[in-house]
Short mmCIF file of C-alpha atoms in Angstrom, two decimals:
data_model
loop_
_atom_site.label_atom_id
_atom_site.label_comp_id
_atom_site.label_asym_id
_atom_site.label_seq_id
_atom_site.Cartn_x
_atom_site.Cartn_y
_atom_site.Cartn_z
CA MET A 1 -3.52 14.50 -24.22
CA SER A 2 -3.11 18.09 -23.20
CA ARG A 3 -1.34 19.11 -20.03
CA SER A 4 -4.54 20.34 -18.40
CA SER A 5 -6.46 17.16 -19.07
CA SER A 6 -3.62 14.90 -17.90
CA ALA A 7 -3.42 16.74 -14.60
CA SER A 8 -7.13 16.75 -13.93
CA PRO A 9 -8.31 14.29 -11.27
CA VAL A 10 -10.62 11.56 -12.49
CA VAL A 11 -12.26 10.31 -9.34
CA THR A 12 -15.94 9.89 -10.02
CA GLY A 13 -18.07 7.52 -12.03
CA THR A 14 -21.83 7.31 -12.01
CA GLY A 15 -22.48 8.28 -8.40
CA PRO A 16 -21.09 10.04 -5.32
CA ARG A 17 -17.56 9.13 -4.30
CA PRO A 18 -16.78 7.35 -1.02
CA GLY A 19 -16.91 9.39 2.17
CA TRP A 20 -15.90 9.28 5.82
CA VAL A 21 -18.16 6.33 6.57
CA GLU A 22 -16.27 4.14 4.11
CA VAL A 23 -12.91 5.41 5.36
CA VAL A 24 -13.69 4.66 9.02
CA VAL A 25 -15.21 1.24 8.31
CA GLY A 26 -12.33 0.23 6.06
CA LEU A 27 -9.63 1.27 8.51
CA VAL A 28 -11.37 -0.31 11.50
CA VAL A 29 -11.66 -3.64 9.68
CA LEU A 30 -8.02 -3.38 8.58
CA ALA A 31 -6.92 -2.78 12.17
CA ALA A 32 -9.10 -5.60 13.50
CA VAL A 33 -7.64 -8.12 11.05
CA ALA A 34 -4.01 -6.95 11.01
CA TYR A 35 -3.51 -5.95 14.62
CA GLY A 36 -6.17 -8.03 16.33
CA GLY A 37 -6.79 -11.31 14.54
CA GLY A 38 -3.29 -11.73 13.13
CA PRO A 39 -1.34 -11.55 16.42
CA LEU A 40 -4.00 -13.73 18.08
CA VAL A 41 -3.46 -16.44 15.46
CA LEU A 42 0.32 -16.28 15.91
CA ARG A 43 0.07 -16.49 19.70
CA THR A 44 -2.36 -19.39 19.52
CA LEU A 45 -0.60 -21.50 16.88
CA ASP A 46 3.04 -20.46 17.46
CA PRO A 47 3.93 -21.62 13.92
CA GLY A 48 7.65 -20.85 14.03
CA PRO A 49 9.74 -18.27 12.12
CA LEU A 50 9.17 -19.56 8.58
CA ALA A 51 5.42 -20.17 8.71
CA GLY A 52 4.95 -17.11 10.93
CA GLY A 53 6.86 -14.93 8.49
CA LEU A 54 4.78 -16.17 5.58
CA PHE A 55 1.61 -15.57 7.57
CA LEU A 56 2.66 -11.99 8.35
CA ALA A 57 3.65 -11.46 4.72
CA ALA A 58 0.14 -12.39 3.64
CA LEU A 59 -1.67 -10.64 6.48
CA SER A 60 -1.38 -7.03 5.30
CA GLY A 61 -2.84 -7.92 1.93
CA ILE A 62 -5.67 -9.93 3.48
CA ALA A 63 -6.41 -7.11 5.94
CA GLY A 64 -6.46 -4.53 3.16
CA ILE A 65 -8.82 -6.57 1.01
CA ALA A 66 -11.09 -7.16 4.03
CA GLY A 67 -11.14 -3.43 4.78
CA PHE A 68 -11.90 -2.56 1.16
CA ALA A 69 -14.69 -5.14 0.94
CA ALA A 70 -16.25 -3.79 4.15
CA ALA A 71 -16.02 -0.19 2.87
CA VAL A 72 -17.68 -1.10 -0.42
CA ALA A 73 -20.43 -2.99 1.39
CA VAL A 74 -21.39 0.00 3.56
CA ARG A 75 -23.31 1.86 0.89
CA ARG A 76 -22.64 -0.38 -2.13
CA ARG A 77 -21.23 2.34 -4.35
CA PRO A 78 -20.07 1.36 -7.87
CA LEU A 79 -16.48 0.10 -7.96
CA PRO A 80 -15.34 2.86 -10.38
CA GLU A 81 -16.00 5.34 -7.54
CA PHE A 82 -13.16 3.60 -5.71
CA GLY A 83 -10.83 3.85 -8.69
CA VAL A 84 -11.35 0.23 -9.71
CA ARG A 85 -11.45 1.01 -13.40
CA ALA A 86 -9.39 0.20 -16.47
CA THR A 87 -6.36 2.31 -17.27
CA SER A 88 -3.79 2.59 -20.06
CA VAL A 89 -0.43 0.90 -20.47
CA ARG A 90 1.15 4.36 -20.24
CA TRP A 91 -0.16 4.83 -16.70
CA LEU A 92 1.00 1.34 -15.70
CA LEU A 93 4.49 2.12 -17.00
CA LEU A 94 4.45 5.38 -15.07
CA GLY A 95 3.52 3.32 -12.02
CA ALA A 96 6.60 1.14 -12.53
CA ALA A 97 8.80 4.23 -12.95
CA GLY A 98 7.27 5.68 -9.79
CA ALA A 99 8.28 2.54 -7.91
CA VAL A 100 11.93 3.03 -8.80
CA LEU A 101 11.72 6.67 -7.75
CA ALA A 102 10.05 5.76 -4.45
CA PHE A 103 12.60 3.04 -3.76
CA VAL A 104 15.57 5.36 -4.33
CA VAL A 105 14.10 8.29 -2.38
CA SER A 106 13.04 6.19 0.61
CA ARG A 107 16.45 4.52 0.86
CA LEU A 108 18.19 7.87 0.68
CA LEU A 109 16.00 9.06 3.55
CA VAL A 110 17.01 6.02 5.60
CA VAL A 111 20.68 6.69 4.84
CA GLY A 112 20.12 10.27 5.97
CA MET A 113 18.64 9.00 9.24
CA VAL A 114 21.68 6.81 9.88
CA ALA A 115 24.01 9.71 9.05
CA LEU A 116 22.22 11.77 11.68
CA GLY A 117 22.77 9.04 14.24
CA ILE A 118 19.22 7.70 14.16
CA GLU A 119 19.38 3.91 13.97
CA PRO A 120 16.16 2.59 12.40
CA GLU A 121 14.63 -0.44 14.06
CA ASN A 122 14.29 -3.46 11.80
CA ILE A 123 10.67 -4.41 12.37
CA GLN A 124 10.37 -6.46 9.18
CA GLY A 125 12.88 -9.19 9.92
CA ALA A 126 10.00 -11.69 9.79
CA TYR A 127 9.73 -11.02 6.07
CA ALA A 128 13.26 -12.32 5.60
CA ASP A 129 12.27 -15.37 7.65
CA ALA A 130 9.40 -15.87 5.21
CA GLY A 131 11.91 -16.60 2.45
CA SER A 132 14.27 -18.74 4.50
CA GLY A 133 12.81 -22.12 3.56
CA GLY A 134 14.21 -22.42 0.05
CA ALA A 135 12.89 -21.53 -3.38
CA TRP A 136 9.26 -22.26 -2.55
CA SER A 137 9.26 -19.91 0.43
CA VAL A 138 11.00 -17.17 -1.57
CA ALA A 139 8.30 -17.50 -4.23
CA LEU A 140 5.52 -17.39 -1.64
CA SER A 141 7.05 -14.40 0.16
CA LEU A 142 7.23 -12.50 -3.13
CA LEU A 143 3.67 -13.51 -4.00
CA PHE A 144 2.37 -12.28 -0.64
CA LEU A 145 4.50 -9.13 -0.30
CA ALA A 146 4.74 -8.06 -3.93
CA VAL A 147 1.27 -9.04 -5.17
CA LEU A 148 -1.24 -9.64 -2.40
CA THR A 149 -0.09 -6.79 -0.12
CA PRO A 150 0.00 -4.11 -2.86
CA LEU A 151 -3.41 -5.21 -4.09
CA GLY A 152 -5.06 -5.11 -0.67
CA GLU A 153 -3.39 -1.94 0.57
CA GLU A 154 -3.94 0.01 -2.64
CA LEU A 155 -7.62 -0.94 -2.81
CA LEU A 156 -8.09 0.35 0.72
CA PHE A 157 -5.74 3.32 0.98
CA ARG A 158 -5.96 4.68 -2.56
CA GLY A 159 -9.32 3.21 -3.52
CA VAL A 160 -11.14 4.29 -0.36
CA VAL A 161 -9.04 6.82 1.58
CA THR A 162 -7.62 8.82 -1.30
CA SER A 163 -10.92 8.76 -3.18
CA ALA A 164 -12.72 10.16 -0.12
CA LEU A 165 -10.12 12.83 0.73
CA LEU A 166 -9.83 14.13 -2.84
CA ARG A 167 -13.13 15.94 -2.24
CA TYR A 168 -11.00 18.40 -0.25
CA GLY A 169 -8.50 18.97 -3.04
CA ALA A 170 -5.32 17.40 -4.39
CA VAL A 171 -3.06 18.25 -1.44
CA VAL A 172 -5.40 16.83 1.19
CA GLY A 173 -6.30 13.84 -0.96
CA VAL A 174 -2.77 12.77 -1.86
CA LEU A 175 -0.80 13.94 1.19
CA GLY A 176 -3.53 13.09 3.70
CA SER A 177 -4.00 9.55 2.44
CA ALA A 178 -0.21 9.04 2.30
CA VAL A 179 0.11 10.06 5.95
CA VAL A 180 -2.73 7.72 6.96
CA PHE A 181 -1.04 4.94 5.01
CA ALA A 182 2.31 5.62 6.67
CA LEU A 183 0.79 5.79 10.16
CA ALA A 184 -0.84 2.41 9.57
CA HIS A 185 2.71 1.01 9.30
CA GLY A 186 3.76 2.50 12.65
CA LEU A 187 6.21 5.22 13.71
CA ASN A 188 9.40 3.49 12.57
CA VAL A 189 11.67 3.38 9.54
CA VAL A 190 8.85 1.88 7.46
CA PHE A 191 6.89 5.10 8.05
CA LEU A 192 9.21 6.99 5.68
CA THR A 193 9.05 4.31 3.00
CA ALA A 194 5.27 4.05 3.23
CA LEU A 195 4.94 7.83 3.09
CA VAL A 196 6.97 8.06 -0.12
CA VAL A 197 5.15 5.13 -1.75
CA GLY A 198 1.83 6.60 -0.64
CA LEU A 199 2.61 10.00 -2.18
CA VAL A 200 3.57 8.44 -5.52
CA ALA A 201 0.62 6.03 -5.59
CA GLY A 202 -1.82 8.73 -4.45
CA GLU A 203 -0.76 11.15 -7.16
CA LEU A 204 -1.09 8.40 -9.76
CA ARG A 205 -4.57 7.66 -8.41
CA ARG A 206 -5.51 11.31 -8.65
CA ARG A 207 -4.21 11.85 -12.14
CA SER A 208 -5.19 8.55 -13.77
CA GLY A 209 -8.49 8.02 -11.95
CA SER A 210 -7.51 4.39 -11.39
CA VAL A 211 -5.92 2.43 -8.54
CA TRP A 212 -3.99 0.16 -10.91
CA PRO A 213 -0.97 2.43 -11.58
CA GLY A 214 -0.51 2.68 -7.79
CA VAL A 215 -0.81 -1.10 -7.49
CA VAL A 216 2.05 -1.40 -10.01
CA THR A 217 4.11 1.14 -8.04
CA HIS A 218 3.53 -0.74 -4.82
CA LEU A 219 4.12 -4.14 -6.46
CA VAL A 220 7.44 -3.23 -8.09
CA HIS A 221 8.66 -1.38 -4.98
CA ASN A 222 7.83 -4.26 -2.64
CA ALA A 223 9.41 -6.79 -5.00
CA MET A 224 12.66 -4.80 -5.05
CA ALA A 225 12.57 -4.33 -1.30
CA GLN A 226 11.98 -8.04 -0.61
CA VAL A 227 14.73 -9.12 -2.96
CA VAL A 228 17.15 -6.73 -1.25
CA ALA A 229 16.03 -7.94 2.21
CA LEU A 230 16.51 -11.59 1.25
CA ALA A 231 19.91 -10.82 -0.28
CA PHE A 232 21.10 -9.06 2.90
CA ALA A 233 19.78 -11.97 4.97
CA GLY A 234 21.89 -14.37 2.87
CA VAL A 235 18.81 -16.16 1.49
CA LEU A 236 19.50 -15.17 -2.14
#
């Protein structure tokens, strides 16, 4: 493949790509599920740290899938317009390599914050609680955080948001969707990690025309992050 063809965005299929309607609907449904329904369930059931952590670990993936499904249902565009299309093993391997890059860069940024006297708030302690019940809870936490969450979030943020914003060019498409993705995680230390992952996954989406390399990036990154979190918590 020539350099020019490999760098060309492949974002369309048989019809018009998603637009602002899909973006707004998808994000509103995500917010309603993740920040509305999820906390309500926790307050109502009060399941305890372990079950609550597992619930939160699954919630972002469920919310992302719900947002994506709602966006697709708005105007029923073909799934390839959202990047849900086959890709090559080469792109999947690049996705895995991108995960390692994103992991290293984001951790260096956090170290830089600490060196500057900025102490990041640990808002993801519940994810360590999700693996505190033994081998079965570790397996479930990895399933939710390293499989379900990447799938749901990539379908929504790269499949819908990046696809829509790429109509304004590569910079807006990749950087804009990464910022939206990071903001969805809140203004905290996770913002930096989400921004880096979003940039890598968005560029893979743009270049490959598929969401699957970004899913691999997100999957491998989250798996490494959860293993490290469980190790520091003394679970592993």
